Amino acid sequence: MAPSTPGLHHVTAIAGEPERNAEFYVDTLGLRFVKRTVNHDDTGTYHFYFGDGTGTPGTNVTFFPWTDRGRRGEFGAGQTKTTAYLIDPDSVDYWVDRLESGGVDLERTDRFDETVLRFADPDGIELELVAADAESVATPWEGSPVPEDHQLRGFYGVTLAVGSIGPTESVLTGVLGYEREATDGGRRRYRSSTGGPGSIVDLIETDAGRGQTGVGTVHHVAFEAADLEEQREWREAFAERGLSPSEIIDRTYFQSVYVREPGGVLFEFATTDPGFTADEDVDDLGSRLALPEWLEDEREEIEAALPSFDPTLER
């Protein structure tokens, strides 16, 4: 069995219009625009990262804006249903007022004795703010429009929708070190045995068909790996279960391994280092189009092919 992951590293989704995407996550949710780069596998597509003041693992939601494609995704089995952020219990009223005044449709509910605020971003990606006394590694961002006491405190967890819980549960518990913690109706909750930010994974069953990737859906969920040694152990563990993990891929800010778990959700395992300061100082994060060294010679062509993006939104 591979070592246990402490929890989430990042969540990556498909957005539509890039300026609207950045405006919501920065101006409404108060996250920092920590990196603007391109999809290394499709350089005609931006890759945006929004997180805390320094882009700490466990705080970052990332997006591929598919402006030129516009294909709507279709929710179904094998997809992330909801991405949840942690907030301080004293921040609930602040966020209700902030979201409602911004025209965001909001549902307030309780789950596992915690207050949950449910809503969607402009592309329909489902989000939650969960009020809980839980550990946070988030670094406040001084430039945020949200006061420090009320800023998002990193991930709380994710809800994954699958056709049958059993096969996905076996991977969570048998490979990633999660433990089944509670049940609420058809929802099963799992927590990383080592704990940490974003340590919650909820599983629900859906009778919908297999989901289709497109605007408004989550592309993959990334778990945190301490280093390359852990990644190799996870690769071996998945291979032993008859799955097909990728080779280790250099993503500049972390090393990655990908595998599709039996329920259809695409998992990534991303290392903690080197982080977003690999090519920008902390004060300059997100201030320019950052390209990996192997793409620098193509910068002019890449910039010309990318959709227009208002530089005043760079944070």
PDB file of C-alpha atoms in Angstrom:
ATOM      1  CA  MET A   1       0.000   0.000   0.000  1.00  0.00           C
ATOM      2  CA  ALA A   2       1.303   3.451  -0.934  1.00  0.00           C
ATOM      3  CA  PRO A   3       1.730   6.167   1.718  1.00  0.00           C
ATOM      4  CA  SER A   4      -1.397   8.150   2.592  1.00  0.00           C
ATOM      5  CA  THR A   5      -2.007  11.489   0.916  1.00  0.00           C
ATOM      6  CA  PRO A   6      -2.827  14.379   3.269  1.00  0.00           C
ATOM      7  CA  GLY A   7      -5.549  15.535   0.877  1.00  0.00           C
ATOM      8  CA  LEU A   8      -6.107  17.674  -2.191  1.00  0.00           C
ATOM      9  CA  HIS A   9      -3.412  19.518  -4.110  1.00  0.00           C
ATOM     10  CA  HIS A  10      -5.663  21.252  -6.660  1.00  0.00           C
ATOM     11  CA  VAL A  11      -8.850  20.861  -8.687  1.00  0.00           C
ATOM     12  CA  THR A  12      -8.909  21.572 -12.428  1.00  0.00           C
ATOM     13  CA  ALA A  13     -12.080  22.468 -14.348  1.00  0.00           C
ATOM     14  CA  ILE A  14     -13.191  23.689 -17.782  1.00  0.00           C
ATOM     15  CA  ALA A  15     -14.320  27.316 -17.987  1.00  0.00           C
ATOM     16  CA  GLY A  16     -15.789  29.353 -20.813  1.00  0.00           C
ATOM     17  CA  GLU A  17     -14.967  33.052 -21.202  1.00  0.00           C
ATOM     18  CA  PRO A  18     -11.581  33.689 -19.509  1.00  0.00           C
ATOM     19  CA  GLU A  19     -12.253  37.228 -18.242  1.00  0.00           C
ATOM     20  CA  ARG A  20     -15.542  36.192 -16.639  1.00  0.00           C
ATOM     21  CA  ASN A  21     -13.800  33.239 -15.030  1.00  0.00           C
ATOM     22  CA  ALA A  22     -11.009  35.393 -13.557  1.00  0.00           C
ATOM     23  CA  GLU A  23     -13.422  38.073 -12.422  1.00  0.00           C
ATOM     24  CA  PHE A  24     -15.534  35.613 -10.433  1.00  0.00           C
ATOM     25  CA  TYR A  25     -12.712  33.794  -8.677  1.00  0.00           C
ATOM     26  CA  VAL A  26     -10.730  36.946  -7.894  1.00  0.00           C
ATOM     27  CA  ASP A  27     -13.314  39.696  -7.448  1.00  0.00           C
ATOM     28  CA  THR A  28     -16.134  37.599  -5.986  1.00  0.00           C
ATOM     29  CA  LEU A  29     -14.385  34.762  -4.132  1.00  0.00           C
ATOM     30  CA  GLY A  30     -11.293  36.811  -3.301  1.00  0.00           C
ATOM     31  CA  LEU A  31      -8.702  34.312  -4.485  1.00  0.00           C
ATOM     32  CA  ARG A  32      -5.371  35.428  -5.891  1.00  0.00           C
ATOM     33  CA  PHE A  33      -4.614  34.930  -9.581  1.00  0.00           C
ATOM     34  CA  VAL A  34      -1.389  33.070  -8.853  1.00  0.00           C
ATOM     35  CA  LYS A  35      -0.450  31.814 -12.306  1.00  0.00           C
ATOM     36  CA  ARG A  36      -1.372  32.427 -15.931  1.00  0.00           C
ATOM     37  CA  THR A  37       0.189  29.897 -18.245  1.00  0.00           C
ATOM     38  CA  VAL A  38      -0.980  27.523 -20.983  1.00  0.00           C
ATOM     39  CA  ASN A  39      -2.129  23.950 -21.120  1.00  0.00           C
ATOM     40  CA  HIS A  40       1.155  22.168 -21.823  1.00  0.00           C
ATOM     41  CA  ASP A  41      -0.710  19.634 -23.978  1.00  0.00           C
ATOM     42  CA  ASP A  42      -2.692  22.297 -25.873  1.00  0.00           C
ATOM     43  CA  THR A  43      -0.786  25.588 -26.003  1.00  0.00           C
ATOM     44  CA  GLY A  44      -3.710  27.400 -27.634  1.00  0.00           C
ATOM     45  CA  THR A  45      -5.563  27.163 -24.322  1.00  0.00           C
ATOM     46  CA  TYR A  46      -4.838  29.176 -21.199  1.00  0.00           C
ATOM     47  CA  HIS A  47      -4.301  27.500 -17.849  1.00  0.00           C
ATOM     48  CA  PHE A  48      -5.345  29.748 -14.948  1.00  0.00           C
ATOM     49  CA  TYR A  49      -4.579  29.080 -11.286  1.00  0.00           C
ATOM     50  CA  PHE A  50      -6.417  30.794  -8.411  1.00  0.00           C
ATOM     51  CA  GLY A  51      -5.369  30.234  -4.810  1.00  0.00           C
ATOM     52  CA  ASP A  52      -4.226  31.817  -1.590  1.00  0.00           C
ATOM     53  CA  GLY A  53      -1.559  34.492  -1.209  1.00  0.00           C
ATOM     54  CA  THR A  54       1.282  32.207  -2.284  1.00  0.00           C
ATOM     55  CA  GLY A  55      -0.473  29.430  -4.204  1.00  0.00           C
ATOM     56  CA  THR A  56      -0.106  26.906  -1.386  1.00  0.00           C
ATOM     57  CA  PRO A  57      -0.989  23.312  -2.360  1.00  0.00           C
ATOM     58  CA  GLY A  58      -4.494  22.582  -1.140  1.00  0.00           C
ATOM     59  CA  THR A  59      -5.832  26.047  -2.018  1.00  0.00           C
ATOM     60  CA  ASN A  60      -5.701  26.169  -5.817  1.00  0.00           C
ATOM     61  CA  VAL A  61      -8.525  25.787  -8.301  1.00  0.00           C
ATOM     62  CA  THR A  62      -7.335  25.824 -11.903  1.00  0.00           C
ATOM     63  CA  PHE A  63      -9.084  26.266 -15.243  1.00  0.00           C
ATOM     64  CA  PHE A  64      -8.741  25.607 -18.938  1.00  0.00           C
ATOM     65  CA  PRO A  65     -10.923  28.301 -20.591  1.00  0.00           C
ATOM     66  CA  TRP A  66     -12.323  26.717 -23.764  1.00  0.00           C
ATOM     67  CA  THR A  67     -13.301  29.965 -25.447  1.00  0.00           C
ATOM     68  CA  ASP A  68     -12.829  28.694 -28.997  1.00  0.00           C
ATOM     69  CA  ARG A  69     -14.726  25.452 -28.460  1.00  0.00           C
ATOM     70  CA  GLY A  70     -17.684  26.430 -26.324  1.00  0.00           C
ATOM     71  CA  ARG A  71     -18.749  22.820 -25.897  1.00  0.00           C
ATOM     72  CA  ARG A  72     -20.873  22.449 -22.791  1.00  0.00           C
ATOM     73  CA  GLY A  73     -20.058  19.552 -20.562  1.00  0.00           C
ATOM     74  CA  GLU A  74     -22.667  17.119 -19.308  1.00  0.00           C
ATOM     75  CA  PHE A  75     -22.687  16.049 -15.686  1.00  0.00           C
ATOM     76  CA  GLY A  76     -22.778  12.331 -14.994  1.00  0.00           C
ATOM     77  CA  ALA A  77     -21.018   9.393 -13.434  1.00  0.00           C
ATOM     78  CA  GLY A  78     -17.251   9.614 -13.168  1.00  0.00           C
ATOM     79  CA  GLN A  79     -17.184  13.334 -12.422  1.00  0.00           C
ATOM     80  CA  THR A  80     -16.618  15.713  -9.551  1.00  0.00           C
ATOM     81  CA  LYS A  81     -20.027  16.957  -8.426  1.00  0.00           C
ATOM     82  CA  THR A  82     -18.879  19.700  -6.041  1.00  0.00           C
ATOM     83  CA  THR A  83     -15.681  21.395  -4.922  1.00  0.00           C
ATOM     84  CA  ALA A  84     -15.839  22.682  -1.351  1.00  0.00           C
ATOM     85  CA  TYR A  85     -13.808  25.428   0.331  1.00  0.00           C
ATOM     86  CA  LEU A  86     -13.291  25.865   4.045  1.00  0.00           C
ATOM     87  CA  ILE A  87     -14.459  29.058   5.765  1.00  0.00           C
ATOM     88  CA  ASP A  88     -14.414  30.139   9.385  1.00  0.00           C
ATOM     89  CA  PRO A  89     -17.737  29.478  11.165  1.00  0.00           C
ATOM     90  CA  ASP A  90     -17.915  33.206  11.981  1.00  0.00           C
ATOM     91  CA  SER A  91     -17.790  34.020   8.246  1.00  0.00           C
ATOM     92  CA  VAL A  92     -21.101  32.457   7.207  1.00  0.00           C
ATOM     93  CA  ASP A  93     -23.175  35.642   7.340  1.00  0.00           C
ATOM     94  CA  TYR A  94     -20.434  37.583   5.555  1.00  0.00           C
ATOM     95  CA  TRP A  95     -20.429  35.126   2.657  1.00  0.00           C
ATOM     96  CA  VAL A  96     -24.205  34.954   2.437  1.00  0.00           C
ATOM     97  CA  ASP A  97     -24.307  38.754   2.115  1.00  0.00           C
ATOM     98  CA  ARG A  98     -21.377  38.889  -0.289  1.00  0.00           C
ATOM     99  CA  LEU A  99     -22.647  36.235  -2.656  1.00  0.00           C
ATOM    100  CA  GLU A 100     -26.265  37.381  -2.653  1.00  0.00           C
ATOM    101  CA  SER A 101     -25.264  41.004  -3.220  1.00  0.00           C
ATOM    102  CA  GLY A 102     -23.201  39.779  -6.179  1.00  0.00           C
ATOM    103  CA  GLY A 103     -26.244  38.138  -7.746  1.00  0.00           C
ATOM    104  CA  VAL A 104     -25.187  34.579  -6.918  1.00  0.00           C
ATOM    105  CA  ASP A 105     -28.037  32.138  -6.261  1.00  0.00           C
ATOM    106  CA  LEU A 106     -27.298  30.533  -2.928  1.00  0.00           C
ATOM    107  CA  GLU A 107     -28.621  27.610  -0.892  1.00  0.00           C
ATOM    108  CA  ARG A 108     -27.846  27.314   2.806  1.00  0.00           C
ATOM    109  CA  THR A 109     -28.019  23.870   4.351  1.00  0.00           C
ATOM    110  CA  ASP A 110     -26.504  21.675   7.066  1.00  0.00           C
ATOM    111  CA  ARG A 111     -24.496  18.514   6.527  1.00  0.00           C
ATOM    112  CA  PHE A 112     -22.719  16.437   9.157  1.00  0.00           C
ATOM    113  CA  ASP A 113     -23.488  19.209  11.690  1.00  0.00           C
ATOM    114  CA  GLU A 114     -21.738  21.866   9.607  1.00  0.00           C
ATOM    115  CA  THR A 115     -23.202  24.846   7.726  1.00  0.00           C
ATOM    116  CA  VAL A 116     -22.817  24.558   3.960  1.00  0.00           C
ATOM    117  CA  LEU A 117     -23.368  27.333   1.395  1.00  0.00           C
ATOM    118  CA  ARG A 118     -24.055  25.888  -2.068  1.00  0.00           C
ATOM    119  CA  PHE A 119     -23.858  27.820  -5.347  1.00  0.00           C
ATOM    120  CA  ALA A 120     -22.391  27.670  -8.847  1.00  0.00           C
ATOM    121  CA  ASP A 121     -19.826  29.771 -10.695  1.00  0.00           C
ATOM    122  CA  PRO A 122     -20.766  31.577 -13.958  1.00  0.00           C
ATOM    123  CA  ASP A 123     -20.086  28.415 -15.994  1.00  0.00           C
ATOM    124  CA  GLY A 124     -22.218  26.213 -13.762  1.00  0.00           C
ATOM    125  CA  ILE A 125     -19.432  24.523 -11.796  1.00  0.00           C
ATOM    126  CA  GLU A 126     -20.859  23.611  -8.403  1.00  0.00           C
ATOM    127  CA  LEU A 127     -19.088  25.040  -5.349  1.00  0.00           C
ATOM    128  CA  GLU A 128     -19.594  24.942  -1.607  1.00  0.00           C
ATOM    129  CA  LEU A 129     -18.324  26.930   1.346  1.00  0.00           C
ATOM    130  CA  VAL A 130     -18.227  24.776   4.476  1.00  0.00           C
ATOM    131  CA  ALA A 131     -18.045  26.416   7.887  1.00  0.00           C
ATOM    132  CA  ALA A 132     -15.863  24.236  10.093  1.00  0.00           C
ATOM    133  CA  ASP A 133     -13.200  24.416  12.755  1.00  0.00           C
ATOM    134  CA  ALA A 134     -10.571  22.664  10.667  1.00  0.00           C
ATOM    135  CA  GLU A 135      -6.885  22.990   9.934  1.00  0.00           C
ATOM    136  CA  SER A 136      -5.874  25.505   7.275  1.00  0.00           C
ATOM    137  CA  VAL A 137      -2.526  26.110   5.602  1.00  0.00           C
ATOM    138  CA  ALA A 138      -3.788  29.048   3.531  1.00  0.00           C
ATOM    139  CA  THR A 139      -1.679  32.198   3.410  1.00  0.00           C
ATOM    140  CA  PRO A 140      -3.820  35.372   3.463  1.00  0.00           C
ATOM    141  CA  TRP A 141      -3.649  37.568   0.377  1.00  0.00           C
ATOM    142  CA  GLU A 142      -3.260  41.227   1.256  1.00  0.00           C
ATOM    143  CA  GLY A 143      -4.675  42.322  -2.096  1.00  0.00           C
ATOM    144  CA  SER A 144      -7.893  40.355  -1.771  1.00  0.00           C
ATOM    145  CA  PRO A 145     -11.224  42.201  -1.886  1.00  0.00           C
ATOM    146  CA  VAL A 146     -12.264  39.877   0.955  1.00  0.00           C
ATOM    147  CA  PRO A 147     -11.064  40.855   4.459  1.00  0.00           C
ATOM    148  CA  GLU A 148      -8.427  38.500   5.843  1.00  0.00           C
ATOM    149  CA  ASP A 149     -10.696  37.080   8.564  1.00  0.00           C
ATOM    150  CA  HIS A 150     -13.236  35.965   5.964  1.00  0.00           C
ATOM    151  CA  GLN A 151     -10.974  34.734   3.154  1.00  0.00           C
ATOM    152  CA  LEU A 152     -11.325  31.185   1.860  1.00  0.00           C
ATOM    153  CA  ARG A 153      -9.065  28.928   3.892  1.00  0.00           C
ATOM    154  CA  GLY A 154      -8.217  26.391   1.206  1.00  0.00           C
ATOM    155  CA  PHE A 155     -10.104  23.279   0.216  1.00  0.00           C
ATOM    156  CA  TYR A 156     -12.467  21.438   2.507  1.00  0.00           C
ATOM    157  CA  GLY A 157     -12.957  18.545   0.081  1.00  0.00           C
ATOM    158  CA  VAL A 158     -14.725  17.256  -3.011  1.00  0.00           C
ATOM    159  CA  THR A 159     -17.859  15.272  -3.778  1.00  0.00           C
ATOM    160  CA  LEU A 160     -17.395  12.621  -6.474  1.00  0.00           C
ATOM    161  CA  ALA A 161     -20.350  11.118  -8.336  1.00  0.00           C
ATOM    162  CA  VAL A 162     -20.013   7.510  -9.486  1.00  0.00           C
ATOM    163  CA  GLY A 163     -22.287   4.781 -10.749  1.00  0.00           C
ATOM    164  CA  SER A 164     -21.361   2.472  -7.875  1.00  0.00           C
ATOM    165  CA  ILE A 165     -19.494   3.527  -4.740  1.00  0.00           C
ATOM    166  CA  GLY A 166     -17.684   0.242  -4.076  1.00  0.00           C
ATOM    167  CA  PRO A 167     -14.900   0.338  -6.696  1.00  0.00           C
ATOM    168  CA  THR A 168     -13.997   3.964  -5.982  1.00  0.00           C
ATOM    169  CA  GLU A 169     -14.125   3.353  -2.240  1.00  0.00           C
ATOM    170  CA  SER A 170     -11.618   0.536  -2.633  1.00  0.00           C
ATOM    171  CA  VAL A 171      -9.128   2.921  -4.232  1.00  0.00           C
ATOM    172  CA  LEU A 172      -9.650   5.647  -1.639  1.00  0.00           C
ATOM    173  CA  THR A 173      -9.180   3.277   1.271  1.00  0.00           C
ATOM    174  CA  GLY A 174      -6.816   0.718  -0.255  1.00  0.00           C
ATOM    175  CA  VAL A 175      -4.421   3.036  -2.108  1.00  0.00           C
ATOM    176  CA  LEU A 176      -4.779   6.630  -0.902  1.00  0.00           C
ATOM    177  CA  GLY A 177      -5.163   5.912   2.802  1.00  0.00           C
ATOM    178  CA  TYR A 178      -8.651   7.351   3.315  1.00  0.00           C
ATOM    179  CA  GLU A 179     -10.914   6.024   6.044  1.00  0.00           C
ATOM    180  CA  ARG A 180     -14.705   5.829   5.902  1.00  0.00           C
ATOM    181  CA  GLU A 181     -15.954   8.293   8.490  1.00  0.00           C
ATOM    182  CA  ALA A 182     -19.706   8.808   8.209  1.00  0.00           C
ATOM    183  CA  THR A 183     -22.844   8.304   6.142  1.00  0.00           C
ATOM    184  CA  ASP A 184     -25.682  10.739   5.479  1.00  0.00           C
ATOM    185  CA  GLY A 185     -28.403   9.230   3.315  1.00  0.00           C
ATOM    186  CA  GLY A 186     -26.721   8.228   0.077  1.00  0.00           C
ATOM    187  CA  ARG A 187     -23.565  10.218   0.847  1.00  0.00           C
ATOM    188  CA  ARG A 188     -20.511   8.444   2.227  1.00  0.00           C
ATOM    189  CA  ARG A 189     -17.715  10.499   3.743  1.00  0.00           C
ATOM    190  CA  TYR A 190     -14.043   9.573   3.738  1.00  0.00           C
ATOM    191  CA  ARG A 191     -11.176  11.384   5.438  1.00  0.00           C
ATOM    192  CA  SER A 192      -7.451  11.087   4.838  1.00  0.00           C
ATOM    193  CA  SER A 193      -5.874   9.076   7.649  1.00  0.00           C
ATOM    194  CA  THR A 194      -3.056  11.640   7.899  1.00  0.00           C
ATOM    195  CA  GLY A 195      -5.422  14.625   7.838  1.00  0.00           C
ATOM    196  CA  GLY A 196      -4.726  18.052   6.430  1.00  0.00           C
ATOM    197  CA  PRO A 197      -6.369  20.648   4.191  1.00  0.00           C
ATOM    198  CA  GLY A 198      -8.785  19.229   1.664  1.00  0.00           C
ATOM    199  CA  SER A 199      -8.776  15.876   3.447  1.00  0.00           C
ATOM    200  CA  ILE A 200     -12.462  15.091   2.796  1.00  0.00           C
ATOM    201  CA  VAL A 201     -13.823  13.059  -0.118  1.00  0.00           C
ATOM    202  CA  ASP A 202     -17.563  12.381  -0.276  1.00  0.00           C
ATOM    203  CA  LEU A 203     -18.949   9.742  -2.620  1.00  0.00           C
ATOM    204  CA  ILE A 204     -22.475   9.732  -4.010  1.00  0.00           C
ATOM    205  CA  GLU A 205     -24.079   7.430  -6.542  1.00  0.00           C
ATOM    206  CA  THR A 206     -25.818   8.672  -9.667  1.00  0.00           C
ATOM    207  CA  ASP A 207     -27.914   6.799 -12.198  1.00  0.00           C
ATOM    208  CA  ALA A 208     -26.927   9.301 -14.894  1.00  0.00           C
ATOM    209  CA  GLY A 209     -24.770   8.028 -17.717  1.00  0.00           C
ATOM    210  CA  ARG A 210     -21.069   8.721 -17.968  1.00  0.00           C
ATOM    211  CA  GLY A 211     -20.414  12.464 -17.778  1.00  0.00           C
ATOM    212  CA  GLN A 212     -19.024  14.365 -20.756  1.00  0.00           C
ATOM    213  CA  THR A 213     -16.120  16.768 -20.382  1.00  0.00           C
ATOM    214  CA  GLY A 214     -16.777  20.350 -21.444  1.00  0.00           C
ATOM    215  CA  VAL A 215     -17.416  23.853 -20.170  1.00  0.00           C
ATOM    216  CA  GLY A 216     -18.929  23.720 -16.703  1.00  0.00           C
ATOM    217  CA  THR A 217     -17.370  20.422 -15.590  1.00  0.00           C
ATOM    218  CA  VAL A 218     -14.371  19.434 -13.502  1.00  0.00           C
ATOM    219  CA  HIS A 219     -11.585  17.849 -15.535  1.00  0.00           C
ATOM    220  CA  HIS A 220      -9.649  16.176 -12.727  1.00  0.00           C
ATOM    221  CA  VAL A 221      -8.916  16.125  -9.015  1.00  0.00           C
ATOM    222  CA  ALA A 222      -5.296  16.278  -7.861  1.00  0.00           C
ATOM    223  CA  PHE A 223      -4.068  14.816  -4.595  1.00  0.00           C
ATOM    224  CA  GLU A 224      -0.902  15.961  -2.877  1.00  0.00           C
ATOM    225  CA  ALA A 225       2.243  13.842  -3.080  1.00  0.00           C
ATOM    226  CA  ALA A 226       5.218  14.665  -0.906  1.00  0.00           C
ATOM    227  CA  ASP A 227       7.797  13.794  -3.551  1.00  0.00           C
ATOM    228  CA  LEU A 228       8.680  11.616  -6.527  1.00  0.00           C
ATOM    229  CA  GLU A 229       9.205   8.571  -4.346  1.00  0.00           C
ATOM    230  CA  GLU A 230       5.575   8.676  -3.218  1.00  0.00           C
ATOM    231  CA  GLN A 231       4.422   9.089  -6.800  1.00  0.00           C
ATOM    232  CA  ARG A 232       6.320   5.979  -7.831  1.00  0.00           C
ATOM    233  CA  GLU A 233       4.734   3.999  -5.008  1.00  0.00           C
ATOM    234  CA  TRP A 234       1.257   5.139  -6.064  1.00  0.00           C
ATOM    235  CA  ARG A 235       2.000   4.225  -9.693  1.00  0.00           C
ATOM    236  CA  GLU A 236       2.936   0.736  -8.578  1.00  0.00           C
ATOM    237  CA  ALA A 237      -0.166   0.435  -6.393  1.00  0.00           C
ATOM    238  CA  PHE A 238      -2.491   1.436  -9.238  1.00  0.00           C
ATOM    239  CA  ALA A 239      -0.706  -0.827 -11.708  1.00  0.00           C
ATOM    240  CA  GLU A 240      -1.125  -3.757  -9.301  1.00  0.00           C
ATOM    241  CA  ARG A 241      -4.894  -3.104  -9.402  1.00  0.00           C
ATOM    242  CA  GLY A 242      -4.918  -3.409 -13.175  1.00  0.00           C
ATOM    243  CA  LEU A 243      -5.232   0.339 -13.826  1.00  0.00           C
ATOM    244  CA  SER A 244      -2.975   2.321 -16.145  1.00  0.00           C
ATOM    245  CA  PRO A 245      -1.183   5.223 -14.444  1.00  0.00           C
ATOM    246  CA  SER A 246       0.710   7.666 -16.634  1.00  0.00           C
ATOM    247  CA  GLU A 247       4.423   8.226 -16.516  1.00  0.00           C
ATOM    248  CA  ILE A 248       5.639  11.048 -14.273  1.00  0.00           C
ATOM    249  CA  ILE A 249       5.129  14.334 -16.165  1.00  0.00           C
ATOM    250  CA  ASP A 250       6.907  17.627 -15.508  1.00  0.00           C
ATOM    251  CA  ARG A 251       4.302  20.387 -15.049  1.00  0.00           C
ATOM    252  CA  THR A 252       6.917  23.020 -14.069  1.00  0.00           C
ATOM    253  CA  TYR A 253       5.293  23.786 -10.707  1.00  0.00           C
ATOM    254  CA  PHE A 254       4.924  20.125  -9.697  1.00  0.00           C
ATOM    255  CA  GLN A 255       5.499  16.639 -11.052  1.00  0.00           C
ATOM    256  CA  SER A 256       2.340  14.774 -11.998  1.00  0.00           C
ATOM    257  CA  VAL A 257       0.994  11.263 -12.410  1.00  0.00           C
ATOM    258  CA  TYR A 258      -2.516  10.636 -13.777  1.00  0.00           C
ATOM    259  CA  VAL A 259      -4.823   7.638 -13.448  1.00  0.00           C
ATOM    260  CA  ARG A 260      -8.544   7.108 -13.996  1.00  0.00           C
ATOM    261  CA  GLU A 261     -10.020   5.330 -10.993  1.00  0.00           C
ATOM    262  CA  PRO A 262     -12.577   2.527 -11.538  1.00  0.00           C
ATOM    263  CA  GLY A 263     -15.570   4.886 -11.170  1.00  0.00           C
ATOM    264  CA  GLY A 264     -14.295   7.048 -14.029  1.00  0.00           C
ATOM    265  CA  VAL A 265     -12.930  10.078 -12.145  1.00  0.00           C
ATOM    266  CA  LEU A 266      -9.535  11.260 -13.390  1.00  0.00           C
ATOM    267  CA  PHE A 267      -7.075  11.483 -10.492  1.00  0.00           C
ATOM    268  CA  GLU A 268      -3.775  13.331 -10.520  1.00  0.00           C
ATOM    269  CA  PHE A 269      -0.980  13.119  -7.978  1.00  0.00           C
ATOM    270  CA  ALA A 270       1.025  16.337  -7.797  1.00  0.00           C
ATOM    271  CA  THR A 271       4.172  16.976  -5.784  1.00  0.00           C
ATOM    272  CA  THR A 272       4.403  19.805  -3.260  1.00  0.00           C
ATOM    273  CA  ASP A 273       7.520  21.295  -4.851  1.00  0.00           C
ATOM    274  CA  PRO A 274       8.811  23.309  -6.621  1.00  0.00           C
ATOM    275  CA  GLY A 275       5.651  25.462  -6.446  1.00  0.00           C
ATOM    276  CA  PHE A 276       4.610  28.637  -8.249  1.00  0.00           C
ATOM    277  CA  THR A 277       7.735  30.595  -7.354  1.00  0.00           C
ATOM    278  CA  ALA A 278       9.697  28.374  -9.743  1.00  0.00           C
ATOM    279  CA  ASP A 279       9.471  31.116 -12.381  1.00  0.00           C
ATOM    280  CA  GLU A 280       8.023  34.177 -10.586  1.00  0.00           C
ATOM    281  CA  ASP A 281       8.689  35.919  -7.293  1.00  0.00           C
ATOM    282  CA  VAL A 282       5.850  35.834  -4.764  1.00  0.00           C
ATOM    283  CA  ASP A 283       5.078  39.517  -5.324  1.00  0.00           C
ATOM    284  CA  ASP A 284       4.812  38.968  -9.089  1.00  0.00           C
ATOM    285  CA  LEU A 285       2.668  35.840  -9.179  1.00  0.00           C
ATOM    286  CA  GLY A 286       0.194  35.895 -12.049  1.00  0.00           C
ATOM    287  CA  SER A 287       1.529  39.148 -13.496  1.00  0.00           C
ATOM    288  CA  ARG A 288       2.543  37.734 -16.903  1.00  0.00           C
ATOM    289  CA  LEU A 289       2.083  34.790 -19.218  1.00  0.00           C
ATOM    290  CA  ALA A 290       4.441  32.193 -17.762  1.00  0.00           C
ATOM    291  CA  LEU A 291       5.762  29.503 -20.104  1.00  0.00           C
ATOM    292  CA  PRO A 292       7.954  26.497 -19.331  1.00  0.00           C
ATOM    293  CA  GLU A 293      11.488  26.671 -20.679  1.00  0.00           C
ATOM    294  CA  TRP A 294      10.745  24.247 -23.505  1.00  0.00           C
ATOM    295  CA  LEU A 295       8.055  26.581 -24.869  1.00  0.00           C
ATOM    296  CA  GLU A 296       9.876  29.912 -24.550  1.00  0.00           C
ATOM    297  CA  ASP A 297      11.128  29.765 -28.156  1.00  0.00           C
ATOM    298  CA  GLU A 298       7.473  29.614 -29.259  1.00  0.00           C
ATOM    299  CA  ARG A 299       6.264  32.503 -27.065  1.00  0.00           C
ATOM    300  CA  GLU A 300       5.390  34.854 -29.921  1.00  0.00           C
ATOM    301  CA  GLU A 301       3.338  32.219 -31.751  1.00  0.00           C
ATOM    302  CA  ILE A 302       1.644  31.043 -28.566  1.00  0.00           C
ATOM    303  CA  GLU A 303       0.650  34.542 -27.476  1.00  0.00           C
ATOM    304  CA  ALA A 304      -0.757  35.281 -30.925  1.00  0.00           C
ATOM    305  CA  ALA A 305      -2.901  32.136 -30.880  1.00  0.00           C
ATOM    306  CA  LEU A 306      -4.367  32.647 -27.396  1.00  0.00           C
ATOM    307  CA  PRO A 307      -7.772  34.309 -26.891  1.00  0.00           C
ATOM    308  CA  SER A 308      -7.720  37.969 -25.930  1.00  0.00           C
ATOM    309  CA  PHE A 309      -7.515  38.579 -22.212  1.00  0.00           C
ATOM    310  CA  ASP A 310      -7.820  41.948 -20.467  1.00  0.00           C
ATOM    311  CA  PRO A 311      -4.475  42.535 -18.675  1.00  0.00           C
ATOM    312  CA  THR A 312      -6.211  44.671 -16.043  1.00  0.00           C
ATOM    313  CA  LEU A 313      -7.596  41.433 -14.627  1.00  0.00           C
ATOM    314  CA  GLU A 314      -4.120  40.066 -13.961  1.00  0.00           C
ATOM    315  CA  ARG A 315      -3.543  39.839 -10.221  1.00  0.00           C
TER     316      ARG A 315
END
